[in-house]
Amino acid sequence: MSGDIVLYDYWRSSAAYRVRIALNLKGLAYRSESVDLTSGAQRGSDYLARNPQGLVPALAIDGHMLTQSLAIIEYLDQTRPEPRLLPLDPALCAQARARAQVVAADIHPIANLRVLNVLRGEFRADEAAVQDWIHRWISAGFAALEAQAPQTGLLGGAAPDLSDVCLVPQMYNARRFALPLAPFPQLVRIDAALRELPAFAAAAPEAVQK
């Protein structure tokens, strides 16, 4: 395994934020190439050649171009296994994946920029309706995670796992869209503890904004 690692990134993308956290946790040096989603750079021919979906992130690593944040993070965990983000025990691994997918499969895809722009444009939703939509789906996912969250420690226990890596960017989005977080005290506690860790702090949008 050799060569530069290049992350095709956007500072406020929660999916790219997950990958930044994972790269930092693994102690991997990488170069970030910004893909400005607000200007439509993700739809340019050069970027579509890297990722035909026109989404961020994409990661150039080990001679591969990888897409989809959870797939990228699992690749990192398989090729650079320390510290582990997915437990070796099959049941614990399935549980970590399930918690991560509450965010990555159930919340994020229906509250991301593409969907919100369709709501505003094609369905003529005003900003109050868009915010209600965002709050509904983040709240539903967070309620499920809150019910599974421990009273002490992180979602992954003593050390962050894949679900912790997914939680922090989604909490960032929740605050960005002014979701009341009082119903989710354990998630608030866990998020605060994670954001104190250097790998998470260095990946935060305010730390990488260009």
mmCIF file of N, CA, C and O in Angstrom, residues 14-99:
data_model
loop_
_atom_site.group_PDB
_atom_site.id
_atom_site.type_symbol
_atom_site.label_atom_id
_atom_site.label_comp_id
_atom_site.label_asym_id
_atom_site.label_seq_id
_atom_site.Cartn_x
_atom_site.Cartn_y
_atom_site.Cartn_z
ATOM 1 N N SER A 14 -21.826 15.932 5.723
ATOM 2 C CA SER A 14 -21.699 15.047 6.885
ATOM 3 C C SER A 14 -21.092 13.704 6.499
ATOM 4 O O SER A 14 -20.393 13.076 7.298
ATOM 5 N N ALA A 15 -21.328 13.244 5.256
ATOM 6 C CA ALA A 15 -20.718 11.986 4.822
ATOM 7 C C ALA A 15 -19.203 12.135 4.719
ATOM 8 O O ALA A 15 -18.443 11.255 5.146
ATOM 9 N N ALA A 16 -18.728 13.246 4.160
ATOM 10 C CA ALA A 16 -17.291 13.493 4.094
ATOM 11 C C ALA A 16 -16.711 13.689 5.496
ATOM 12 O O ALA A 16 -15.580 13.241 5.775
ATOM 13 N N TYR A 17 -17.455 14.336 6.372
ATOM 14 C CA TYR A 17 -17.043 14.538 7.763
ATOM 15 C C TYR A 17 -16.766 13.187 8.416
ATOM 16 O O TYR A 17 -15.762 13.014 9.139
ATOM 17 N N ARG A 18 -17.630 12.186 8.164
ATOM 18 C CA ARG A 18 -17.392 10.852 8.730
ATOM 19 C C ARG A 18 -16.029 10.305 8.305
ATOM 20 O O ARG A 18 -15.290 9.737 9.115
ATOM 21 N N VAL A 19 -15.721 10.447 7.016
ATOM 22 C CA VAL A 19 -14.471 9.895 6.511
ATOM 23 C C VAL A 19 -13.275 10.652 7.076
ATOM 24 O O VAL A 19 -12.245 10.056 7.404
ATOM 25 N N ARG A 20 -13.396 11.983 7.217
ATOM 26 C CA ARG A 20 -12.306 12.740 7.841
ATOM 27 C C ARG A 20 -12.029 12.217 9.247
ATOM 28 O O ARG A 20 -10.874 12.049 9.664
ATOM 29 N N ILE A 21 -13.101 11.968 10.008
ATOM 30 C CA ILE A 21 -12.921 11.439 11.365
ATOM 31 C C ILE A 21 -12.194 10.102 11.321
ATOM 32 O O ILE A 21 -11.239 9.865 12.075
ATOM 33 N N ALA A 22 -12.652 9.211 10.451
ATOM 34 C CA ALA A 22 -12.047 7.873 10.387
ATOM 35 C C ALA A 22 -10.579 7.940 9.988
ATOM 36 O O ALA A 22 -9.730 7.243 10.581
ATOM 37 N N LEU A 23 -10.253 8.760 9.002
ATOM 38 C CA LEU A 23 -8.850 8.915 8.604
ATOM 39 C C LEU A 23 -8.011 9.424 9.772
ATOM 40 O O LEU A 23 -6.892 8.941 10.014
ATOM 41 N N ASN A 24 -8.555 10.382 10.508
ATOM 42 C CA ASN A 24 -7.827 10.916 11.660
ATOM 43 C C ASN A 24 -7.658 9.874 12.758
ATOM 44 O O ASN A 24 -6.582 9.761 13.366
ATOM 45 N N LEU A 25 -8.724 9.121 13.034
ATOM 46 C CA LEU A 25 -8.618 8.077 14.055
ATOM 47 C C LEU A 25 -7.559 7.047 13.695
ATOM 48 O O LEU A 25 -6.857 6.527 14.573
ATOM 49 N N LYS A 26 -7.450 6.755 12.414
ATOM 50 C CA LYS A 26 -6.457 5.784 11.946
ATOM 51 C C LYS A 26 -5.053 6.381 11.850
ATOM 52 O O LYS A 26 -4.088 5.667 11.569
ATOM 53 N N GLY A 27 -4.940 7.688 12.063
ATOM 54 C CA GLY A 27 -3.638 8.334 11.982
ATOM 55 C C GLY A 27 -3.091 8.412 10.572
ATOM 56 O O GLY A 27 -1.861 8.412 10.384
ATOM 57 N N LEU A 28 -3.977 8.521 9.580
ATOM 58 C CA LEU A 28 -3.566 8.518 8.181
ATOM 59 C C LEU A 28 -3.460 9.939 7.644
ATOM 60 O O LEU A 28 -4.423 10.721 7.733
ATOM 61 N N ALA A 29 -2.322 10.267 7.089
ATOM 62 C CA ALA A 29 -2.154 11.562 6.430
ATOM 63 C C ALA A 29 -2.852 11.517 5.082
ATOM 64 O O ALA A 29 -2.772 10.523 4.353
ATOM 65 N N TYR A 30 -3.536 12.584 4.741
ATOM 66 C CA TYR A 30 -4.239 12.635 3.469
ATOM 67 C C TYR A 30 -4.284 14.069 2.966
ATOM 68 O O TYR A 30 -4.121 15.024 3.722
ATOM 69 N N ARG A 31 -4.515 14.180 1.677
ATOM 70 C CA ARG A 31 -4.690 15.488 1.051
ATOM 71 C C ARG A 31 -6.164 15.660 0.710
ATOM 72 O O ARG A 31 -6.802 14.748 0.186
ATOM 73 N N SER A 32 -6.688 16.818 1.038
ATOM 74 C CA SER A 32 -8.097 17.102 0.773
ATOM 75 C C SER A 32 -8.240 17.940 -0.486
ATOM 76 O O SER A 32 -7.549 18.949 -0.648
ATOM 77 N N GLU A 33 -9.118 17.494 -1.378
ATOM 78 C CA GLU A 33 -9.483 18.252 -2.572
ATOM 79 C C GLU A 33 -10.942 18.660 -2.430
ATOM 80 O O GLU A 33 -11.833 17.815 -2.379
ATOM 81 N N SER A 34 -11.191 19.965 -2.358
ATOM 82 C CA SER A 34 -12.544 20.442 -2.148
ATOM 83 C C SER A 34 -13.391 20.299 -3.409
ATOM 84 O O SER A 34 -12.953 20.634 -4.513
ATOM 85 N N VAL A 35 -14.606 19.793 -3.230
ATOM 86 C CA VAL A 35 -15.609 19.711 -4.294
ATOM 87 C C VAL A 35 -16.768 20.586 -3.838
ATOM 88 O O VAL A 35 -17.531 20.207 -2.946
ATOM 89 N N ASP A 36 -16.894 21.772 -4.413
ATOM 90 C CA ASP A 36 -17.865 22.755 -3.935
ATOM 91 C C ASP A 36 -19.270 22.368 -4.375
ATOM 92 O O ASP A 36 -19.668 22.575 -5.522
ATOM 93 N N LEU A 37 -20.031 21.805 -3.449
ATOM 94 C CA LEU A 37 -21.385 21.353 -3.777
ATOM 95 C C LEU A 37 -22.307 22.513 -4.112
ATOM 96 O O LEU A 37 -23.257 22.349 -4.884
ATOM 97 N N THR A 38 -22.044 23.673 -3.550
ATOM 98 C CA THR A 38 -22.942 24.810 -3.794
ATOM 99 C C THR A 38 -22.789 25.368 -5.197
ATOM 100 O O THR A 38 -23.717 25.992 -5.729
ATOM 101 N N SER A 39 -21.644 25.136 -5.820
ATOM 102 C CA SER A 39 -21.438 25.626 -7.188
ATOM 103 C C SER A 39 -21.687 24.549 -8.240
ATOM 104 O O SER A 39 -21.576 24.807 -9.440
ATOM 105 N N GLY A 40 -22.007 23.335 -7.795
ATOM 106 C CA GLY A 40 -22.265 22.249 -8.731
ATOM 107 C C GLY A 40 -21.027 21.526 -9.219
ATOM 108 O O GLY A 40 -21.095 20.783 -10.209
ATOM 109 N N ALA A 41 -19.891 21.690 -8.522
ATOM 110 C CA ALA A 41 -18.659 21.043 -8.965
ATOM 111 C C ALA A 41 -18.787 19.525 -9.001
ATOM 112 O O ALA A 41 -18.109 18.855 -9.791
ATOM 113 N N GLN A 42 -19.682 18.980 -8.181
ATOM 114 C CA GLN A 42 -19.864 17.526 -8.141
ATOM 115 C C GLN A 42 -20.492 16.983 -9.426
ATOM 116 O O GLN A 42 -20.463 15.769 -9.678
ATOM 117 N N ARG A 43 -21.044 17.882 -10.244
ATOM 118 C CA ARG A 43 -21.658 17.450 -11.511
ATOM 119 C C ARG A 43 -20.733 17.663 -12.704
ATOM 120 O O ARG A 43 -21.121 17.386 -13.843
ATOM 121 N N GLY A 44 -19.527 18.151 -12.469
ATOM 122 C CA GLY A 44 -18.566 18.336 -13.544
ATOM 123 C C GLY A 44 -18.044 17.003 -14.057
ATOM 124 O O GLY A 44 -17.998 16.009 -13.337
ATOM 125 N N SER A 45 -17.642 16.986 -15.319
ATOM 126 C CA SER A 45 -17.222 15.724 -15.936
ATOM 127 C C SER A 45 -16.010 15.115 -15.232
ATOM 128 O O SER A 45 -15.915 13.889 -15.101
ATOM 129 N N ASP A 46 -15.089 15.940 -14.780
ATOM 130 C CA ASP A 46 -13.903 15.418 -14.092
ATOM 131 C C ASP A 46 -14.300 14.678 -12.820
ATOM 132 O O ASP A 46 -13.786 13.596 -12.532
ATOM 133 N N TYR A 47 -15.224 15.279 -12.052
ATOM 134 C CA TYR A 47 -15.606 14.626 -10.808
ATOM 135 C C TYR A 47 -16.483 13.404 -11.069
ATOM 136 O O TYR A 47 -16.344 12.373 -10.398
ATOM 137 N N LEU A 48 -17.374 13.479 -12.045
ATOM 138 C CA LEU A 48 -18.220 12.322 -12.353
ATOM 139 C C LEU A 48 -17.396 11.122 -12.816
ATOM 140 O O LEU A 48 -17.812 9.977 -12.638
ATOM 141 N N ALA A 49 -16.226 11.384 -13.372
ATOM 142 C CA ALA A 49 -15.336 10.278 -13.733
ATOM 143 C C ALA A 49 -14.815 9.568 -12.491
ATOM 144 O O ALA A 49 -14.500 8.368 -12.538
ATOM 145 N N ARG A 50 -14.716 10.294 -11.397
ATOM 146 C CA ARG A 50 -14.281 9.683 -10.133
ATOM 147 C C ARG A 50 -15.450 9.004 -9.420
ATOM 148 O O ARG A 50 -15.304 7.927 -8.857
ATOM 149 N N ASN A 51 -16.578 9.691 -9.399
ATOM 150 C CA ASN A 51 -17.758 9.177 -8.704
ATOM 151 C C ASN A 51 -18.985 9.451 -9.566
ATOM 152 O O ASN A 51 -19.502 10.569 -9.579
ATOM 153 N N PRO A 52 -19.465 8.457 -10.302
ATOM 154 C CA PRO A 52 -20.594 8.677 -11.211
ATOM 155 C C PRO A 52 -21.871 9.141 -10.523
ATOM 156 O O PRO A 52 -22.757 9.702 -11.185
ATOM 157 N N GLN A 53 -21.982 8.949 -9.201
ATOM 158 C CA GLN A 53 -23.143 9.465 -8.488
ATOM 159 C C GLN A 53 -23.098 10.985 -8.326
ATOM 160 O O GLN A 53 -24.121 11.603 -8.031
ATOM 161 N N GLY A 54 -21.909 11.556 -8.452
ATOM 162 C CA GLY A 54 -21.783 12.988 -8.230
ATOM 163 C C GLY A 54 -21.980 13.367 -6.780
ATOM 164 O O GLY A 54 -22.572 14.416 -6.474
ATOM 165 N N LEU A 55 -21.488 12.542 -5.879
ATOM 166 C CA LEU A 55 -21.603 12.789 -4.447
ATOM 167 C C LEU A 55 -20.214 12.830 -3.823
ATOM 168 O O LEU A 55 -19.257 12.289 -4.363
ATOM 169 N N VAL A 56 -20.118 13.472 -2.670
ATOM 170 C CA VAL A 56 -18.917 13.360 -1.852
ATOM 171 C C VAL A 56 -19.281 12.517 -0.634
ATOM 172 O O VAL A 56 -20.445 12.490 -0.212
ATOM 173 N N PRO A 57 -18.269 11.818 -0.097
ATOM 174 C CA PRO A 57 -16.859 11.840 -0.451
ATOM 175 C C PRO A 57 -16.524 10.806 -1.520
ATOM 176 O O PRO A 57 -17.306 9.893 -1.805
ATOM 177 N N ALA A 58 -15.312 10.954 -2.064
ATOM 178 C CA ALA A 58 -14.620 9.890 -2.781
ATOM 179 C C ALA A 58 -13.207 9.860 -2.211
ATOM 180 O O ALA A 58 -12.670 10.907 -1.829
ATOM 181 N N LEU A 59 -12.630 8.687 -2.142
ATOM 182 C CA LEU A 59 -11.297 8.554 -1.555
ATOM 183 C C LEU A 59 -10.407 7.774 -2.507
ATOM 184 O O LEU A 59 -10.707 6.639 -2.875
ATOM 185 N N ALA A 60 -9.304 8.422 -2.907
ATOM 186 C CA ALA A 60 -8.272 7.746 -3.694
ATOM 187 C C ALA A 60 -7.257 7.161 -2.720
ATOM 188 O O ALA A 60 -6.598 7.895 -1.979
ATOM 189 N N ILE A 61 -7.133 5.830 -2.751
ATOM 190 C CA ILE A 61 -6.264 5.161 -1.792
ATOM 191 C C ILE A 61 -5.853 3.798 -2.356
ATOM 192 O O ILE A 61 -6.676 3.083 -2.936
ATOM 193 N N ASP A 62 -4.587 3.478 -2.220
ATOM 194 C CA ASP A 62 -4.068 2.161 -2.616
ATOM 195 C C ASP A 62 -4.382 1.829 -4.071
ATOM 196 O O ASP A 62 -4.630 0.663 -4.423
ATOM 197 N N GLY A 63 -4.430 2.828 -4.928
ATOM 198 C CA GLY A 63 -4.735 2.590 -6.329
ATOM 199 C C GLY A 63 -6.205 2.419 -6.628
ATOM 200 O O GLY A 63 -6.571 2.095 -7.769
ATOM 201 N N HIS A 64 -7.066 2.662 -5.641
ATOM 202 C CA HIS A 64 -8.514 2.535 -5.810
ATOM 203 C C HIS A 64 -9.173 3.900 -5.669
ATOM 204 O O HIS A 64 -8.668 4.774 -4.962
ATOM 205 N N MET A 65 -10.327 4.061 -6.286
ATOM 206 C CA MET A 65 -11.190 5.206 -6.026
ATOM 207 C C MET A 65 -12.445 4.663 -5.360
ATOM 208 O O MET A 65 -13.233 3.932 -5.982
ATOM 209 N N LEU A 66 -12.598 4.985 -4.090
ATOM 210 C CA LEU A 66 -13.699 4.451 -3.298
ATOM 211 C C LEU A 66 -14.753 5.519 -3.064
ATOM 212 O O LEU A 66 -14.433 6.705 -2.912
ATOM 213 N N THR A 67 -16.004 5.099 -3.009
ATOM 214 C CA THR A 67 -17.116 6.012 -2.756
ATOM 215 C C THR A 67 -18.001 5.419 -1.657
ATOM 216 O O THR A 67 -17.834 4.266 -1.258
ATOM 217 N N GLN A 68 -18.951 6.231 -1.209
ATOM 218 C CA GLN A 68 -19.879 5.893 -0.127
ATOM 219 C C GLN A 68 -19.124 5.801 1.204
ATOM 220 O O GLN A 68 -18.269 4.945 1.409
ATOM 221 N N SER A 69 -19.484 6.691 2.117
ATOM 222 C CA SER A 69 -18.684 6.872 3.333
ATOM 223 C C SER A 69 -18.554 5.604 4.160
ATOM 224 O O SER A 69 -17.460 5.290 4.654
ATOM 225 N N LEU A 70 -19.632 4.846 4.352
ATOM 226 C CA LEU A 70 -19.515 3.656 5.181
ATOM 227 C C LEU A 70 -18.647 2.601 4.519
ATOM 228 O O LEU A 70 -17.878 1.896 5.199
ATOM 229 N N ALA A 71 -18.745 2.474 3.192
ATOM 230 C CA ALA A 71 -17.887 1.525 2.482
ATOM 231 C C ALA A 71 -16.424 1.940 2.599
ATOM 232 O O ALA A 71 -15.531 1.100 2.787
ATOM 233 N N ILE A 72 -16.163 3.244 2.493
ATOM 234 C CA ILE A 72 -14.790 3.738 2.650
ATOM 235 C C ILE A 72 -14.259 3.423 4.040
ATOM 236 O O ILE A 72 -13.134 2.928 4.207
ATOM 237 N N ILE A 73 -15.062 3.681 5.054
ATOM 238 C CA ILE A 73 -14.608 3.466 6.429
ATOM 239 C C ILE A 73 -14.380 1.979 6.692
ATOM 240 O O ILE A 73 -13.410 1.596 7.366
ATOM 241 N N GLU A 74 -15.235 1.128 6.147
ATOM 242 C CA GLU A 74 -15.012 -0.311 6.323
ATOM 243 C C GLU A 74 -13.731 -0.753 5.618
ATOM 244 O O GLU A 74 -12.991 -1.605 6.134
ATOM 245 N N TYR A 75 -13.431 -0.187 4.458
ATOM 246 C CA TYR A 75 -12.165 -0.492 3.785
ATOM 247 C C TYR A 75 -10.993 -0.085 4.670
ATOM 248 O O TYR A 75 -10.022 -0.844 4.833
ATOM 249 N N LEU A 76 -11.066 1.110 5.236
ATOM 250 C CA LEU A 76 -9.995 1.555 6.127
ATOM 251 C C LEU A 76 -9.847 0.605 7.314
ATOM 252 O O LEU A 76 -8.727 0.292 7.741
ATOM 253 N N ASP A 77 -10.964 0.140 7.842
ATOM 254 C CA ASP A 77 -10.908 -0.735 9.011
ATOM 255 C C ASP A 77 -10.314 -2.094 8.664
ATOM 256 O O ASP A 77 -9.660 -2.726 9.498
ATOM 257 N N GLN A 78 -10.536 -2.538 7.427
ATOM 258 C CA GLN A 78 -9.998 -3.837 7.015
ATOM 259 C C GLN A 78 -8.516 -3.758 6.639
ATOM 260 O O GLN A 78 -7.783 -4.729 6.814
ATOM 261 N N THR A 79 -8.095 -2.603 6.133
ATOM 262 C CA THR A 79 -6.712 -2.489 5.671
ATOM 263 C C THR A 79 -5.799 -1.816 6.690
ATOM 264 O O THR A 79 -4.576 -1.997 6.636
ATOM 265 N N ARG A 80 -6.360 -1.036 7.573
ATOM 266 C CA ARG A 80 -5.609 -0.378 8.657
ATOM 267 C C ARG A 80 -6.394 -0.618 9.942
ATOM 268 O O ARG A 80 -7.121 0.264 10.435
ATOM 269 N N PRO A 81 -6.318 -1.813 10.505
ATOM 270 C CA PRO A 81 -7.293 -2.218 11.519
ATOM 271 C C PRO A 81 -7.155 -1.592 12.894
ATOM 272 O O PRO A 81 -8.020 -1.837 13.741
ATOM 273 N N GLU A 82 -6.146 -0.807 13.136
ATOM 274 C CA GLU A 82 -6.018 -0.202 14.476
ATOM 275 C C GLU A 82 -6.124 1.307 14.395
ATOM 276 O O GLU A 82 -5.490 1.916 13.531
ATOM 277 N N PRO A 83 -6.892 1.913 15.274
ATOM 278 C CA PRO A 83 -7.840 1.288 16.190
ATOM 279 C C PRO A 83 -9.084 0.797 15.447
ATOM 280 O O PRO A 83 -9.511 1.432 14.471
ATOM 281 N N ARG A 84 -9.654 -0.266 15.911
ATOM 282 C CA ARG A 84 -10.804 -0.858 15.230
ATOM 283 C C ARG A 84 -12.034 0.034 15.384
ATOM 284 O O ARG A 84 -12.310 0.551 16.461
ATOM 285 N N LEU A 85 -12.781 0.171 14.304
ATOM 286 C CA LEU A 85 -14.060 0.885 14.330
ATOM 287 C C LEU A 85 -15.239 -0.070 14.241
ATOM 288 O O LEU A 85 -16.377 0.318 14.507
ATOM 289 N N LEU A 86 -14.969 -1.309 13.861
ATOM 290 C CA LEU A 86 -15.976 -2.369 13.876
ATOM 291 C C LEU A 86 -15.419 -3.539 14.682
ATOM 292 O O LEU A 86 -14.333 -4.026 14.386
ATOM 293 N N PRO A 87 -16.157 -3.990 15.697
ATOM 294 C CA PRO A 87 -15.655 -5.078 16.534
ATOM 295 C C PRO A 87 -15.495 -6.374 15.737
ATOM 296 O O PRO A 87 -16.192 -6.605 14.736
ATOM 297 N N LEU A 88 -14.602 -7.233 16.193
ATOM 298 C CA LEU A 88 -14.422 -8.539 15.561
ATOM 299 C C LEU A 88 -15.587 -9.477 15.876
ATOM 300 O O LEU A 88 -15.945 -10.323 15.055
ATOM 301 N N ASP A 89 -16.176 -9.346 17.054
ATOM 302 C CA ASP A 89 -17.303 -10.193 17.419
ATOM 303 C C ASP A 89 -18.469 -9.940 16.455
ATOM 304 O O ASP A 89 -18.896 -8.791 16.274
ATOM 305 N N PRO A 90 -19.013 -10.967 15.803
ATOM 306 C CA PRO A 90 -20.038 -10.745 14.779
ATOM 307 C C PRO A 90 -21.283 -10.011 15.286
ATOM 308 O O PRO A 90 -21.821 -9.149 14.585
ATOM 309 N N ALA A 91 -21.743 -10.343 16.482
ATOM 310 C CA ALA A 91 -22.948 -9.688 16.994
ATOM 311 C C ALA A 91 -22.682 -8.219 17.308
ATOM 312 O O ALA A 91 -23.489 -7.341 16.966
ATOM 313 N N LEU A 92 -21.554 -7.941 17.964
ATOM 314 C CA LEU A 92 -21.218 -6.550 18.272
ATOM 315 C C LEU A 92 -20.985 -5.747 16.994
ATOM 316 O O LEU A 92 -21.359 -4.576 16.913
ATOM 317 N N CYS A 93 -20.389 -6.379 15.996
ATOM 318 C CA CYS A 93 -20.169 -5.717 14.709
ATOM 319 C C CYS A 93 -21.499 -5.377 14.056
ATOM 320 O O CYS A 93 -21.700 -4.263 13.540
ATOM 321 N N ALA A 94 -22.438 -6.327 14.060
ATOM 322 C CA ALA A 94 -23.760 -6.076 13.480
ATOM 323 C C ALA A 94 -24.476 -4.953 14.217
ATOM 324 O O ALA A 94 -25.151 -4.111 13.597
ATOM 325 N N GLN A 95 -24.334 -4.905 15.530
ATOM 326 C CA GLN A 95 -24.975 -3.841 16.312
ATOM 327 C C GLN A 95 -24.379 -2.478 15.988
ATOM 328 O O GLN A 95 -25.108 -1.482 15.857
ATOM 329 N N ALA A 96 -23.061 -2.418 15.853
ATOM 330 C CA ALA A 96 -22.414 -1.150 15.493
ATOM 331 C C ALA A 96 -22.851 -0.696 14.107
ATOM 332 O O ALA A 96 -23.139 0.486 13.880
ATOM 333 N N ARG A 97 -22.899 -1.630 13.154
ATOM 334 C CA ARG A 97 -23.361 -1.286 11.809
ATOM 335 C C ARG A 97 -24.805 -0.793 11.840
ATOM 336 O O ARG A 97 -25.166 0.154 11.138
ATOM 337 N N ALA A 98 -25.645 -1.446 12.619
ATOM 338 C CA ALA A 98 -27.051 -1.055 12.688
ATOM 339 C C ALA A 98 -27.205 0.357 13.231
ATOM 340 O O ALA A 98 -27.990 1.159 12.704
ATOM 341 N N ARG A 99 -26.456 0.686 14.287
ATOM 342 C CA ARG A 99 -26.530 2.048 14.825
ATOM 343 C C ARG A 99 -26.045 3.054 13.789
ATOM 344 O O ARG A 99 -26.634 4.129 13.616
#
